Each structure stands twice: as C-alpha cells, then as structure tokens.
Amino acid sequence: MSRALFAAVAVLPLMLAAGSAVAQSHGGHGGHGAHAAPARPPQARPRPAPKPKPRAAAPQPRRVAPPAAASAPAADPHAGHDMSAMQTAPAQAPAADPHAGHNMAPTQTDPHAGHDMSAMTGGAPNIPTSVDAVGGRMTETPPPAAARAAPAHAADLLFDPAVMAASRKQLLAENGDVRTTAVLIDSIEAGFGDGEKSYSWNAQGWTGGDINRFWWKTEGEGAFDGKLHDAEVQALYSRAVAPFWDVQAGVRQDFRPDGEDATHLTVGVQGVAPYWFEMSAAAFLSTEGELTARAEAEYDQRITQKWILQPAIEVALSASDIPELEIGSGLTSVTAGLRLRYEIRKEFAPYVGVEWSRAFGDTADYARARGDDVDATRFVVGIKAWF
C-alpha cells in the first residue's frame, strides 16, 4: 500500500506537466476534439481613438479582426486515455495585440512637400508696380549702348542701300501716298423770293494724297432771266497741317457781267472743328490792292439715317470801301440758311430750305441807293451730291 501510494505521488507531477502542455496545444487549435478547451469567440479589436486627419485624406474604414476559420477536426492523441484524474487547465487569455491603440491607416506622402505653391492658390503674382516705386513711377532702365549701335532696321544689314531706298519709296506710295480725286457739289439750287427767281451753285473738289492736294472751288449766282450776277473760280494748293485741317493758298478769278473781272491772291484754312462743324475761312487780296475776307460754317444734324438738317452761315468782310463793287468797309453781309435733305443715297440727296441774307454798313447804303432791300428771304430747292 505504501509502495503504491509512493508511486502515485511520484507520477502526479509528471501528469500535471503533461496536462498543461496538452491544454496549451489544444488552446491554439480550437475545435480539435471533445477534450480540447473551448475556444473563445472572436472579438472585435478595440477601435483606436480618432486622430486629426491630414488634409484631403480619405476616411479610413473600421478595422475588424476576421473570425478564425474553422478547420477540420484532427485525431485526439489522448483518445483512450483515462484523463479523469487530471484537472483541465484553464485556457490562457489571448496575447495582447502589440498594435492596439495605433493608427494603422496608410500614410500618404505629399508630392508637393517643399514646393512653393503660392502661385497656385489663386493669388496675383508678386510683380512690382508703380505703387511699389518711389514717387509712384517705375524706374526705367535705359537700353544698353549696343542697342543703338546697329542700324534702326535689321534689313539694312542684309540688303544694298539702293534696294532699301527703292523699297521704302514703294512702301510710301502704296500705304502713305495714295492718290485720290473727289468732287463735292455742296449745292445746286433754285431760289424763290420777292418776285425774283434765281439760281446758284457752290462746288469744290480735290486731287492728291493725304498731305498734299490740289483744290478747286467755284460758286456763283444769277437770275432765271439770264442775267449773271457774279461767279468765281479758285485754284489752290492745300497741305494738311493737323488732323482734319488744311492750309490753302492760290488764286481766285472773279467774273462779272459788267466786265469788271478781278484776280485775287488767296490764303485760307479749311477743316472740321470739334463736334463736326465744317468750317473754312479765306482772305483775298486783289490785283488792285483790295483786301476782303470770307468765313463759312455748317453742321449736319442727323434726324434719322436718311433725313439730315443742315444749318449754315456765311460772313463777308472788307478792309476798305470798294465803290465799283458797291461794297463798304467792315462787315458787309451775313447769310444764314437752313436746309433739310433726304439722302436717297449717300452720294445724292435733294433738299428744301430757307435762306436769309442782310447787308450791313456802307454796303447796306449802296443797296438802298439802287433801290434794293437791305435784307431778303428766299425759299430754296436743290440737290447735294458727291462722287
């Protein structure tokens, strides 16, 4: 009895050690047999505390530990053994996850790290302006001396000077020295007033370029009974001195029914004033030393694209009395008119209107002496054209 008790006590530690080893082996292989310790159900890994997300990072999905896959049951190595005397060792707790509490989201490297992205943020580039300059003006760096050492035109380095001169002359002829010709019929009209029917004309034209031109002008009036009151023709050289303004010089020839023809030296200006007032002024010095002057102005007031109302005024002056022409010194006469025309085409427009004239000073006295009225009003019908 004592010997059997001693053998049991000696074998007991060995059996406890073997049972512990078997329990550990079966704990790692859940589902191997009926004697294996039951495996703990899979548990979700604790979710780590949220951390501030980097800019433009996509939200990360929650990480959940996958359940352990069930494997086919294996043969129990202890089948047939009496394990009643052995106490089943408690299953060990699963080992702690070394990555618990860590944010395992994949880290993205910024491809623009270290780059200057200021120009991509929508802001204006940092370009110096006059606001940054002292005194409000940018400092201008003069061109280097080498920039003025070469010819003004690079073509002069490649072509013969004679070829370049001919080329520039041709360029001037084709682009800056174009020759044109125009004829402007300001008025051809018939007048009715005070029992007298009269006619008159006023026309001018030019030929030449933009700077230098030859101008001609003519005007006159007479009665329908065949009596010509007066007529004149001017031949002028015209040169542009400013935009829309020409200086003109030449001669004027007068034709009168009494045979008292006269020739005048003429100097004047002609152009378009601001607000499109067409103006002209000229001084005339006759071969007899008689100095006279005349100024005209007119304006086209468009009512529609076709109907145009044109006011006009003409003033005549004389530096001395001219008895043979019945003209006194000073302001001799003023003529004002208002004409309404309809442009059938831009180049052709009939019109109707009214014109008033009056003599002043000694010229009025000459009119009274011959029995004429000092002032007169007449209705006019005529055409205006150009080509």
CSV table of N, CA, C and O in Angstrom, one decimal, residues 169-288:
chain,number,residue,atom,x,y,z
A,169,LYS,N,10.5,103.7,-100.9
A,169,LYS,CA,9.7,104.6,-101.7
A,169,LYS,C,8.4,103.9,-102.2
A,169,LYS,O,7.3,104.5,-102.2
A,170,GLN,N,8.5,102.6,-102.6
A,170,GLN,CA,7.4,101.9,-103.0
A,170,GLN,C,6.4,101.7,-101.8
A,170,GLN,O,5.1,101.8,-102.0
A,171,LEU,N,6.9,101.4,-100.6
A,171,LEU,CA,6.0,101.3,-99.5
A,171,LEU,C,5.3,102.6,-99.2
A,171,LEU,O,4.1,102.6,-98.8
A,172,LEU,N,5.9,103.7,-99.3
A,172,LEU,CA,5.3,105.0,-99.1
A,172,LEU,C,4.2,105.2,-100.2
A,172,LEU,O,3.1,105.7,-99.8
A,173,ALA,N,4.4,104.9,-101.4
A,173,ALA,CA,3.4,105.1,-102.4
A,173,ALA,C,2.2,104.2,-102.2
A,173,ALA,O,1.1,104.6,-102.5
A,174,GLU,N,2.4,103.0,-101.7
A,174,GLU,CA,1.3,102.0,-101.6
A,174,GLU,C,0.5,102.2,-100.3
A,174,GLU,O,-0.7,101.9,-100.2
A,175,ASN,N,1.1,102.8,-99.3
A,175,ASN,CA,0.4,102.9,-98.0
A,175,ASN,C,0.3,104.4,-97.5
A,175,ASN,O,-0.7,104.6,-96.8
A,176,GLY,N,1.2,105.3,-97.8
A,176,GLY,CA,1.1,106.6,-97.3
A,176,GLY,C,0.9,107.7,-98.3
A,176,GLY,O,0.8,108.9,-97.9
A,177,ASP,N,0.9,107.4,-99.6
A,177,ASP,CA,0.9,108.5,-100.6
A,177,ASP,C,-0.2,108.1,-101.6
A,177,ASP,O,0.1,108.2,-102.8
A,178,VAL,N,-1.3,107.6,-101.2
A,178,VAL,CA,-2.4,107.2,-102.1
A,178,VAL,C,-3.0,108.4,-102.8
A,178,VAL,O,-3.3,109.4,-102.1
A,179,ARG,N,-3.2,108.4,-104.1
A,179,ARG,CA,-3.8,109.5,-104.8
A,179,ARG,C,-5.3,109.3,-104.9
A,179,ARG,O,-5.7,108.2,-105.3
A,180,THR,N,-6.0,110.3,-104.6
A,180,THR,CA,-7.5,110.2,-104.7
A,180,THR,C,-8.0,111.5,-105.4
A,180,THR,O,-7.3,112.5,-105.4
A,181,THR,N,-9.2,111.4,-105.9
A,181,THR,CA,-9.9,112.5,-106.5
A,181,THR,C,-11.4,112.5,-106.1
A,181,THR,O,-12.0,111.4,-106.0
A,182,ALA,N,-11.9,113.7,-105.8
A,182,ALA,CA,-13.3,113.8,-105.3
A,182,ALA,C,-13.9,115.1,-105.9
A,182,ALA,O,-13.2,116.1,-106.0
A,183,VAL,N,-15.2,115.0,-106.1
A,183,VAL,CA,-16.0,116.2,-106.5
A,183,VAL,C,-17.1,116.3,-105.5
A,183,VAL,O,-17.9,115.4,-105.3
A,184,LEU,N,-17.3,117.5,-104.9
A,184,LEU,CA,-18.3,117.7,-103.9
A,184,LEU,C,-19.2,118.9,-104.4
A,184,LEU,O,-18.8,120.0,-104.5
A,185,ILE,N,-20.4,118.6,-104.7
A,185,ILE,CA,-21.4,119.6,-105.1
A,185,ILE,C,-22.2,119.9,-103.8
A,185,ILE,O,-23.1,119.2,-103.5
A,186,ASP,N,-21.8,121.0,-103.2
A,186,ASP,CA,-22.5,121.4,-102.0
A,186,ASP,C,-23.9,121.8,-102.2
A,186,ASP,O,-24.8,121.5,-101.4
A,187,SER,N,-24.1,122.5,-103.3
A,187,SER,CA,-25.5,122.9,-103.6
A,187,SER,C,-25.6,123.3,-105.1
A,187,SER,O,-24.7,124.0,-105.6
A,188,ILE,N,-26.7,122.9,-105.7
A,188,ILE,CA,-27.2,123.4,-107.0
A,188,ILE,C,-28.6,123.7,-106.7
A,188,ILE,O,-29.4,122.7,-106.6
A,189,GLU,N,-29.1,124.9,-106.7
A,189,GLU,CA,-30.4,125.2,-106.2
A,189,GLU,C,-31.1,126.3,-106.9
A,189,GLU,O,-30.4,127.2,-107.6
A,190,ALA,N,-32.4,126.4,-106.8
A,190,ALA,CA,-33.2,127.5,-107.3
A,190,ALA,C,-33.8,128.2,-106.1
A,190,ALA,O,-34.3,127.5,-105.1
A,191,GLY,N,-33.9,129.5,-106.1
A,191,GLY,CA,-34.4,130.3,-105.1
A,191,GLY,C,-35.7,131.1,-105.5
A,191,GLY,O,-35.7,131.6,-106.7
A,192,PHE,N,-36.6,131.2,-104.6
A,192,PHE,CA,-37.8,132.0,-104.9
A,192,PHE,C,-38.1,132.9,-103.7
A,192,PHE,O,-38.2,132.5,-102.6
A,193,GLY,N,-38.2,134.2,-104.1
A,193,GLY,CA,-38.5,135.2,-103.1
A,193,GLY,C,-38.5,136.6,-103.6
A,193,GLY,O,-37.8,137.0,-104.5
A,194,ASP,N,-39.5,137.5,-103.1
A,194,ASP,CA,-39.6,138.9,-103.5
A,194,ASP,C,-39.9,139.0,-105.0
A,194,ASP,O,-39.4,139.9,-105.7
A,195,GLY,N,-40.6,138.0,-105.6
A,195,GLY,CA,-40.9,138.1,-107.0
A,195,GLY,C,-39.8,137.8,-108.0
A,195,GLY,O,-40.0,137.9,-109.2
A,196,GLU,N,-38.6,137.4,-107.5
A,196,GLU,CA,-37.5,137.1,-108.3
A,196,GLU,C,-37.1,135.7,-108.2
A,196,GLU,O,-37.0,135.1,-107.1
A,197,LYS,N,-36.9,135.0,-109.3
A,197,LYS,CA,-36.4,133.6,-109.3
A,197,LYS,C,-35.0,133.6,-109.6
A,197,LYS,O,-34.6,134.2,-110.7
A,198,SER,N,-34.2,133.0,-108.8
A,198,SER,CA,-32.7,133.0,-109.0
A,198,SER,C,-32.2,131.5,-109.0
A,198,SER,O,-32.9,130.6,-108.5
A,199,TYR,N,-31.0,131.4,-109.3
A,199,TYR,CA,-30.3,130.1,-109.2
A,199,TYR,C,-28.9,130.4,-108.6
A,199,TYR,O,-28.3,131.5,-108.7
A,200,SER,N,-28.3,129.4,-108.1
A,200,SER,CA,-26.9,129.5,-107.5
A,200,SER,C,-26.3,128.1,-107.5
A,200,SER,O,-26.9,127.1,-107.6
A,201,TRP,N,-25.0,128.1,-107.3
A,201,TRP,CA,-24.2,126.9,-107.2
A,201,TRP,C,-23.0,127.1,-106.3
A,201,TRP,O,-22.5,128.2,-106.1
A,202,ASN,N,-22.6,126.0,-105.7
A,202,ASN,CA,-21.4,126.0,-104.8
A,202,ASN,C,-20.8,124.6,-104.9
A,202,ASN,O,-21.4,123.6,-104.5
A,203,ALA,N,-19.6,124.5,-105.4
A,203,ALA,CA,-19.0,123.2,-105.6
A,203,ALA,C,-17.5,123.3,-105.4
A,203,ALA,O,-16.9,124.4,-105.5
A,204,GLN,N,-16.9,122.1,-105.0
A,204,GLN,CA,-15.4,122.1,-104.8
A,204,GLN,C,-15.0,120.7,-105.0
A,204,GLN,O,-15.8,119.7,-105.1
A,205,GLY,N,-13.7,120.5,-105.1
A,205,GLY,CA,-13.1,119.2,-105.3
A,205,GLY,C,-11.6,119.2,-105.1
A,205,GLY,O,-11.0,120.2,-105.0
A,206,TRP,N,-11.0,118.0,-105.1
A,206,TRP,CA,-9.6,117.9,-104.9
A,206,TRP,C,-9.0,116.7,-105.7
A,206,TRP,O,-9.8,115.8,-106.0
A,207,THR,N,-7.7,116.7,-105.8
A,207,THR,CA,-7.0,115.5,-106.3
A,207,THR,C,-5.6,115.5,-105.6
A,207,THR,O,-5.0,116.6,-105.5
A,208,GLY,N,-5.1,114.4,-105.2
A,208,GLY,CA,-3.9,114.3,-104.5
A,208,GLY,C,-3.9,113.3,-103.4
A,208,GLY,O,-4.8,112.4,-103.3
A,209,GLY,N,-2.9,113.4,-102.5
A,209,GLY,CA,-2.8,112.5,-101.4
A,209,GLY,C,-3.4,113.0,-100.1
A,209,GLY,O,-4.2,113.9,-100.1
A,210,ASP,N,-3.0,112.4,-99.0
A,210,ASP,CA,-3.5,112.8,-97.7
A,210,ASP,C,-2.8,114.1,-97.2
A,210,ASP,O,-3.5,114.8,-96.4
A,211,ILE,N,-1.6,114.4,-97.6
A,211,ILE,CA,-0.9,115.6,-97.1
A,211,ILE,C,-1.0,116.7,-98.1
A,211,ILE,O,-1.4,117.8,-97.8
A,212,ASN,N,-0.7,116.5,-99.4
A,212,ASN,CA,-0.7,117.5,-100.4
A,212,ASN,C,-1.8,117.2,-101.4
A,212,ASN,O,-1.9,116.1,-101.9
A,213,ARG,N,-2.5,118.3,-101.7
A,213,ARG,CA,-3.6,118.2,-102.6
A,213,ARG,C,-3.7,119.5,-103.5
A,213,ARG,O,-3.3,120.5,-103.1
A,214,PHE,N,-4.3,119.3,-104.6
A,214,PHE,CA,-4.8,120.4,-105.4
A,214,PHE,C,-6.3,120.5,-105.2
A,214,PHE,O,-7.0,119.6,-105.5
A,215,TRP,N,-6.7,121.7,-104.8
A,215,TRP,CA,-8.2,122.0,-104.6
A,215,TRP,C,-8.6,123.0,-105.6
A,215,TRP,O,-7.9,123.9,-106.0
A,216,TRP,N,-9.9,122.8,-106.0
A,216,TRP,CA,-10.6,123.8,-106.8
A,216,TRP,C,-11.9,124.1,-106.2
A,216,TRP,O,-12.6,123.3,-105.6
A,217,LYS,N,-12.4,125.4,-106.4
A,217,LYS,CA,-13.7,125.8,-105.8
A,217,LYS,C,-14.3,126.7,-106.8
A,217,LYS,O,-13.7,127.5,-107.5
A,218,THR,N,-15.7,126.7,-106.8
A,218,THR,CA,-16.4,127.6,-107.7
A,218,THR,C,-17.8,127.9,-107.0
A,218,THR,O,-18.3,127.0,-106.4
A,219,GLU,N,-18.2,129.1,-107.2
A,219,GLU,CA,-19.6,129.4,-106.7
A,219,GLU,C,-20.0,130.7,-107.5
A,219,GLU,O,-19.2,131.4,-108.1
A,220,GLY,N,-21.4,130.9,-107.6
A,220,GLY,CA,-21.9,132.0,-108.3
A,220,GLY,C,-23.4,132.0,-108.2
A,220,GLY,O,-24.0,131.0,-107.6
A,221,GLU,N,-24.0,133.0,-108.7
A,221,GLU,CA,-25.5,133.1,-108.7
A,221,GLU,C,-25.9,134.0,-109.9
A,221,GLU,O,-25.2,134.8,-110.4
A,222,GLY,N,-27.2,133.9,-110.2
A,222,GLY,CA,-27.8,134.6,-111.3
A,222,GLY,C,-29.3,134.5,-111.3
A,222,GLY,O,-29.9,133.9,-110.4
A,223,ALA,N,-29.9,135.2,-112.2
A,223,ALA,CA,-31.4,135.2,-112.3
A,223,ALA,C,-31.8,134.3,-113.5
A,223,ALA,O,-31.1,134.1,-114.5
A,224,PHE,N,-33.1,133.8,-113.4
A,224,PHE,CA,-33.5,133.0,-114.4
A,224,PHE,C,-33.8,133.7,-115.7
A,224,PHE,O,-33.9,133.1,-116.8
A,225,ASP,N,-33.8,135.1,-115.7
A,225,ASP,CA,-34.0,135.8,-116.9
A,225,ASP,C,-32.7,135.9,-117.7
A,225,ASP,O,-32.6,136.6,-118.8
A,226,GLY,N,-31.6,135.2,-117.2
A,226,GLY,CA,-30.4,135.1,-118.0
A,226,GLY,C,-29.3,136.1,-117.5
A,226,GLY,O,-28.2,136.0,-118.0
A,227,LYS,N,-29.5,136.9,-116.5
A,227,LYS,CA,-28.5,137.8,-116.0
A,227,LYS,C,-27.7,137.1,-114.9
A,227,LYS,O,-28.2,136.7,-113.9
A,228,LEU,N,-26.4,137.1,-115.2
A,228,LEU,CA,-25.4,136.5,-114.2
A,228,LEU,C,-25.0,137.6,-113.3
A,228,LEU,O,-24.5,138.6,-113.7
A,229,HIS,N,-25.2,137.4,-112.0
A,229,HIS,CA,-24.8,138.4,-111.0
A,229,HIS,C,-23.3,138.4,-110.8
A,229,HIS,O,-22.6,139.4,-110.9
A,230,ASP,N,-22.8,137.2,-110.4
A,230,ASP,CA,-21.3,137.1,-110.3
A,230,ASP,C,-21.0,135.6,-110.2
A,230,ASP,O,-21.8,134.7,-110.0
A,231,ALA,N,-19.7,135.3,-110.5
A,231,ALA,CA,-19.2,134.0,-110.4
A,231,ALA,C,-17.7,134.0,-110.1
A,231,ALA,O,-17.0,135.0,-110.4
A,232,GLU,N,-17.2,133.0,-109.5
A,232,GLU,CA,-15.8,132.9,-109.2
A,232,GLU,C,-15.3,131.5,-109.3
A,232,GLU,O,-16.0,130.5,-109.1
A,233,VAL,N,-13.9,131.4,-109.5
A,233,VAL,CA,-13.3,130.1,-109.6
A,233,VAL,C,-12.0,130.2,-108.8
A,233,VAL,O,-11.2,131.2,-109.0
A,234,GLN,N,-11.6,129.2,-108.0
A,234,GLN,CA,-10.4,129.2,-107.2
A,234,GLN,C,-9.6,128.0,-107.6
A,234,GLN,O,-10.1,126.9,-107.7
A,235,ALA,N,-8.3,128.2,-107.6
A,235,ALA,CA,-7.3,127.1,-107.8
A,235,ALA,C,-6.3,127.2,-106.6
A,235,ALA,O,-5.6,128.2,-106.5
A,236,LEU,N,-6.2,126.1,-105.8
A,236,LEU,CA,-5.5,126.2,-104.6
A,236,LEU,C,-4.6,125.0,-104.4
A,236,LEU,O,-4.9,123.9,-104.8
A,237,TYR,N,-3.4,125.3,-103.7
A,237,TYR,CA,-2.6,124.2,-103.2
A,237,TYR,C,-3.0,124.1,-101.7
A,237,TYR,O,-3.0,125.0,-101.0
A,238,SER,N,-3.2,122.8,-101.3
A,238,SER,CA,-3.6,122.5,-100.0
A,238,SER,C,-2.7,121.6,-99.3
A,238,SER,O,-2.2,120.6,-99.9
A,239,ARG,N,-2.3,121.8,-98.1
A,239,ARG,CA,-1.4,121.0,-97.3
A,239,ARG,C,-2.0,120.7,-95.9
A,239,ARG,O,-2.4,121.7,-95.2
A,240,ALA,N,-2.0,119.5,-95.5
A,240,ALA,CA,-2.5,119.1,-94.2
A,240,ALA,C,-1.5,119.5,-93.1
A,240,ALA,O,-0.4,119.2,-93.2
A,241,VAL,N,-2.0,120.3,-92.2
A,241,VAL,CA,-1.1,120.8,-91.1
A,241,VAL,C,-1.5,120.2,-89.7
A,241,VAL,O,-0.8,120.3,-88.8
A,242,ALA,N,-2.7,119.6,-89.7
A,242,ALA,CA,-3.2,118.9,-88.4
A,242,ALA,C,-4.3,118.0,-88.8
A,242,ALA,O,-4.8,118.1,-90.0
A,243,PRO,N,-4.6,117.0,-88.0
A,243,PRO,CA,-5.8,116.2,-88.3
A,243,PRO,C,-7.0,117.0,-88.6
A,243,PRO,O,-7.4,117.8,-87.9
A,244,PHE,N,-7.6,116.8,-89.8
A,244,PHE,CA,-8.8,117.4,-90.3
A,244,PHE,C,-8.6,118.9,-90.7
A,244,PHE,O,-9.6,119.5,-91.0
A,245,TRP,N,-7.4,119.4,-90.8
A,245,TRP,CA,-7.2,120.8,-91.1
A,245,TRP,C,-6.2,120.9,-92.2
A,245,TRP,O,-5.1,120.3,-92.1
A,246,ASP,N,-6.5,121.8,-93.2
A,246,ASP,CA,-5.6,122.1,-94.3
A,246,ASP,C,-5.4,123.6,-94.4
A,246,ASP,O,-6.3,124.4,-94.1
A,247,VAL,N,-4.2,123.9,-94.8
A,247,VAL,CA,-3.9,125.3,-95.1
A,247,VAL,C,-3.9,125.4,-96.7
A,247,VAL,O,-3.3,124.6,-97.3
A,248,GLN,N,-4.5,126.4,-97.2
A,248,GLN,CA,-4.7,126.5,-98.7
A,248,GLN,C,-4.2,127.9,-99.2
A,248,GLN,O,-4.4,128.9,-98.5
A,249,ALA,N,-3.6,127.8,-100.3
A,249,ALA,CA,-3.1,129.1,-100.9
A,249,ALA,C,-3.2,128.9,-102.4
A,249,ALA,O,-3.0,127.8,-103.0
A,250,GLY,N,-3.6,130.1,-103.1
A,250,GLY,CA,-3.7,130.0,-104.6
A,250,GLY,C,-4.3,131.3,-105.1
A,250,GLY,O,-4.0,132.4,-104.6
A,251,VAL,N,-5.0,131.2,-106.2
A,251,VAL,CA,-5.6,132.4,-106.9
A,251,VAL,C,-7.1,132.2,-107.0
A,251,VAL,O,-7.6,131.1,-107.0
A,252,ARG,N,-7.7,133.3,-107.1
A,252,ARG,CA,-9.2,133.4,-107.3
A,252,ARG,C,-9.5,134.3,-108.5
A,252,ARG,O,-8.9,135.5,-108.5
A,253,GLN,N,-10.3,133.9,-109.4
A,253,GLN,CA,-10.7,134.7,-110.5
A,253,GLN,C,-12.2,135.0,-110.5
A,253,GLN,O,-13.0,134.0,-110.4
A,254,ASP,N,-12.6,136.3,-110.5
A,254,ASP,CA,-14.0,136.7,-110.5
A,254,ASP,C,-14.4,137.0,-111.9
A,254,ASP,O,-13.6,137.6,-112.7
A,255,PHE,N,-15.7,136.7,-112.2
A,255,PHE,CA,-16.3,137.0,-113.5
A,255,PHE,C,-17.6,137.8,-113.2
A,255,PHE,O,-18.4,137.3,-112.5
A,256,ARG,N,-17.7,139.0,-113.8
A,256,ARG,CA,-18.8,139.8,-113.6
A,256,ARG,C,-19.4,140.2,-115.0
A,256,ARG,O,-18.7,140.4,-116.0
A,257,PRO,N,-20.7,140.5,-115.0
A,257,PRO,CA,-21.4,140.8,-116.3
A,257,PRO,C,-21.0,142.2,-116.8
A,257,PRO,O,-21.1,142.4,-118.0
A,258,ASP,N,-20.5,143.1,-115.9
A,258,ASP,CA,-20.2,144.4,-116.4
A,258,ASP,C,-18.7,144.4,-116.9
A,258,ASP,O,-18.2,145.5,-117.3
A,259,GLY,N,-18.1,143.3,-116.9
A,259,GLY,CA,-16.7,143.3,-117.4
A,259,GLY,C,-15.7,143.6,-116.4
A,259,GLY,O,-14.5,143.6,-116.7
A,260,GLU,N,-16.0,143.9,-115.2
A,260,GLU,CA,-15.1,144.2,-114.1
A,260,GLU,C,-14.5,143.0,-113.5
A,260,GLU,O,-14.7,142.7,-112.3
A,261,ASP,N,-13.9,142.1,-114.3
A,261,ASP,CA,-13.3,140.9,-113.7
A,261,ASP,C,-12.1,141.3,-112.8
A,261,ASP,O,-11.4,142.3,-113.0
A,262,ALA,N,-11.8,140.4,-111.9
A,262,ALA,CA,-10.7,140.7,-110.9
A,262,ALA,C,-10.0,139.4,-110.6
A,262,ALA,O,-10.6,138.3,-110.6
A,263,THR,N,-8.7,139.5,-110.2
A,263,THR,CA,-7.9,138.4,-109.8
A,263,THR,C,-7.4,138.6,-108.4
A,263,THR,O,-7.0,139.7,-108.1
A,264,HIS,N,-7.5,137.6,-107.6
A,264,HIS,CA,-7.1,137.7,-106.2
A,264,HIS,C,-6.1,136.7,-105.8
A,264,HIS,O,-6.1,135.5,-106.3
A,265,LEU,N,-5.2,137.1,-104.9
A,265,LEU,CA,-4.3,136.1,-104.2
A,265,LEU,C,-5.1,135.6,-103.0
A,265,LEU,O,-5.6,136.4,-102.2
A,266,THR,N,-5.1,134.3,-102.8
A,266,THR,CA,-6.0,133.7,-101.8
A,266,THR,C,-5.1,132.9,-100.8
A,266,THR,O,-4.2,132.1,-101.2
A,267,VAL,N,-5.4,133.1,-99.5
A,267,VAL,CA,-4.8,132.3,-98.4
A,267,VAL,C,-5.9,131.9,-97.4
A,267,VAL,O,-6.7,132.8,-97.0
A,268,GLY,N,-6.0,130.7,-97.0
A,268,GLY,CA,-7.1,130.3,-96.1
A,268,GLY,C,-6.8,129.0,-95.4
A,268,GLY,O,-5.8,128.3,-95.6
A,269,VAL,N,-7.8,128.6,-94.6
A,269,VAL,CA,-7.8,127.3,-93.9
A,269,VAL,C,-9.1,126.7,-94.1
A,269,VAL,O,-10.2,127.3,-94.3
A,270,GLN,N,-9.1,125.3,-94.1
A,270,GLN,CA,-10.4,124.6,-94.2
A,270,GLN,C,-10.2,123.3,-93.4
A,270,GLN,O,-9.2,122.7,-93.4
A,271,GLY,N,-11.3,122.9,-92.8
A,271,GLY,CA,-11.3,121.7,-92.0
A,271,GLY,C,-12.6,121.4,-91.2
A,271,GLY,O,-13.6,122.1,-91.4
A,272,VAL,N,-12.4,120.5,-90.3
A,272,VAL,CA,-13.6,120.1,-89.4
A,272,VAL,C,-13.2,120.4,-88.0
A,272,VAL,O,-12.2,119.9,-87.5
A,273,ALA,N,-14.0,121.2,-87.4
A,273,ALA,CA,-13.8,121.6,-86.0
A,273,ALA,C,-14.4,120.6,-85.1
A,273,ALA,O,-15.1,119.7,-85.5
A,274,PRO,N,-14.1,120.6,-83.8
A,274,PRO,CA,-14.7,119.7,-82.8
A,274,PRO,C,-16.2,119.7,-83.0
A,274,PRO,O,-16.9,120.7,-83.3
A,275,TYR,N,-16.8,118.5,-82.7
A,275,TYR,CA,-18.3,118.3,-82.9
A,275,TYR,C,-18.7,118.4,-84.3
A,275,TYR,O,-19.9,118.6,-84.6
A,276,TRP,N,-17.8,118.2,-85.3
A,276,TRP,CA,-18.1,118.0,-86.7
A,276,TRP,C,-18.7,119.2,-87.3
A,276,TRP,O,-19.6,119.2,-88.1
A,277,PHE,N,-18.2,120.4,-87.0
A,277,PHE,CA,-18.5,121.6,-87.7
A,277,PHE,C,-17.6,121.8,-88.8
A,277,PHE,O,-16.3,121.9,-88.6
A,278,GLU,N,-18.1,121.8,-90.0
A,278,GLU,CA,-17.3,122.0,-91.2
A,278,GLU,C,-17.1,123.5,-91.4
A,278,GLU,O,-18.1,124.3,-91.5
A,279,MET,N,-15.8,123.9,-91.4
A,279,MET,CA,-15.5,125.4,-91.4
A,279,MET,C,-14.5,125.7,-92.5
A,279,MET,O,-13.6,124.8,-92.9
A,280,SER,N,-14.5,126.9,-93.0
A,280,SER,CA,-13.5,127.4,-93.9
A,280,SER,C,-13.4,128.9,-93.7
A,280,SER,O,-14.4,129.6,-93.5
A,281,ALA,N,-12.2,129.5,-93.9
A,281,ALA,CA,-12.0,130.9,-93.9
A,281,ALA,C,-10.9,131.3,-94.8
A,281,ALA,O,-9.9,130.5,-94.9
A,282,ALA,N,-11.0,132.4,-95.5
A,282,ALA,CA,-10.0,132.8,-96.5
A,282,ALA,C,-10.0,134.3,-96.6
A,282,ALA,O,-11.0,135.0,-96.4
A,283,ALA,N,-8.8,134.8,-96.9
A,283,ALA,CA,-8.6,136.2,-97.2
A,283,ALA,C,-8.2,136.4,-98.7
A,283,ALA,O,-7.4,135.5,-99.2
A,284,PHE,N,-8.6,137.4,-99.3
A,284,PHE,CA,-8.4,137.7,-100.7
A,284,PHE,C,-7.8,139.0,-100.9
A,284,PHE,O,-8.3,140.1,-100.5
A,285,LEU,N,-6.7,139.1,-101.6
A,285,LEU,CA,-6.0,140.3,-102.0
A,285,LEU,C,-6.0,140.5,-103.5
A,285,LEU,O,-5.4,139.7,-104.2
A,286,SER,N,-6.8,141.5,-104.0
A,286,SER,CA,-6.9,141.6,-105.4
A,286,SER,C,-5.7,142.3,-106.0
A,286,SER,O,-4.8,142.9,-105.3
A,287,THR,N,-5.6,142.3,-107.3
A,287,THR,CA,-4.5,143.0,-108.0
A,287,THR,C,-4.6,144.5,-107.9
A,287,THR,O,-3.7,145.2,-108.1
A,288,GLU,N,-5.8,145.0,-107.5
A,288,GLU,CA,-6.0,146.4,-107.2
A,288,GLU,C,-5.6,146.8,-105.8
A,288,GLU,O,-5.8,148.0,-105.4
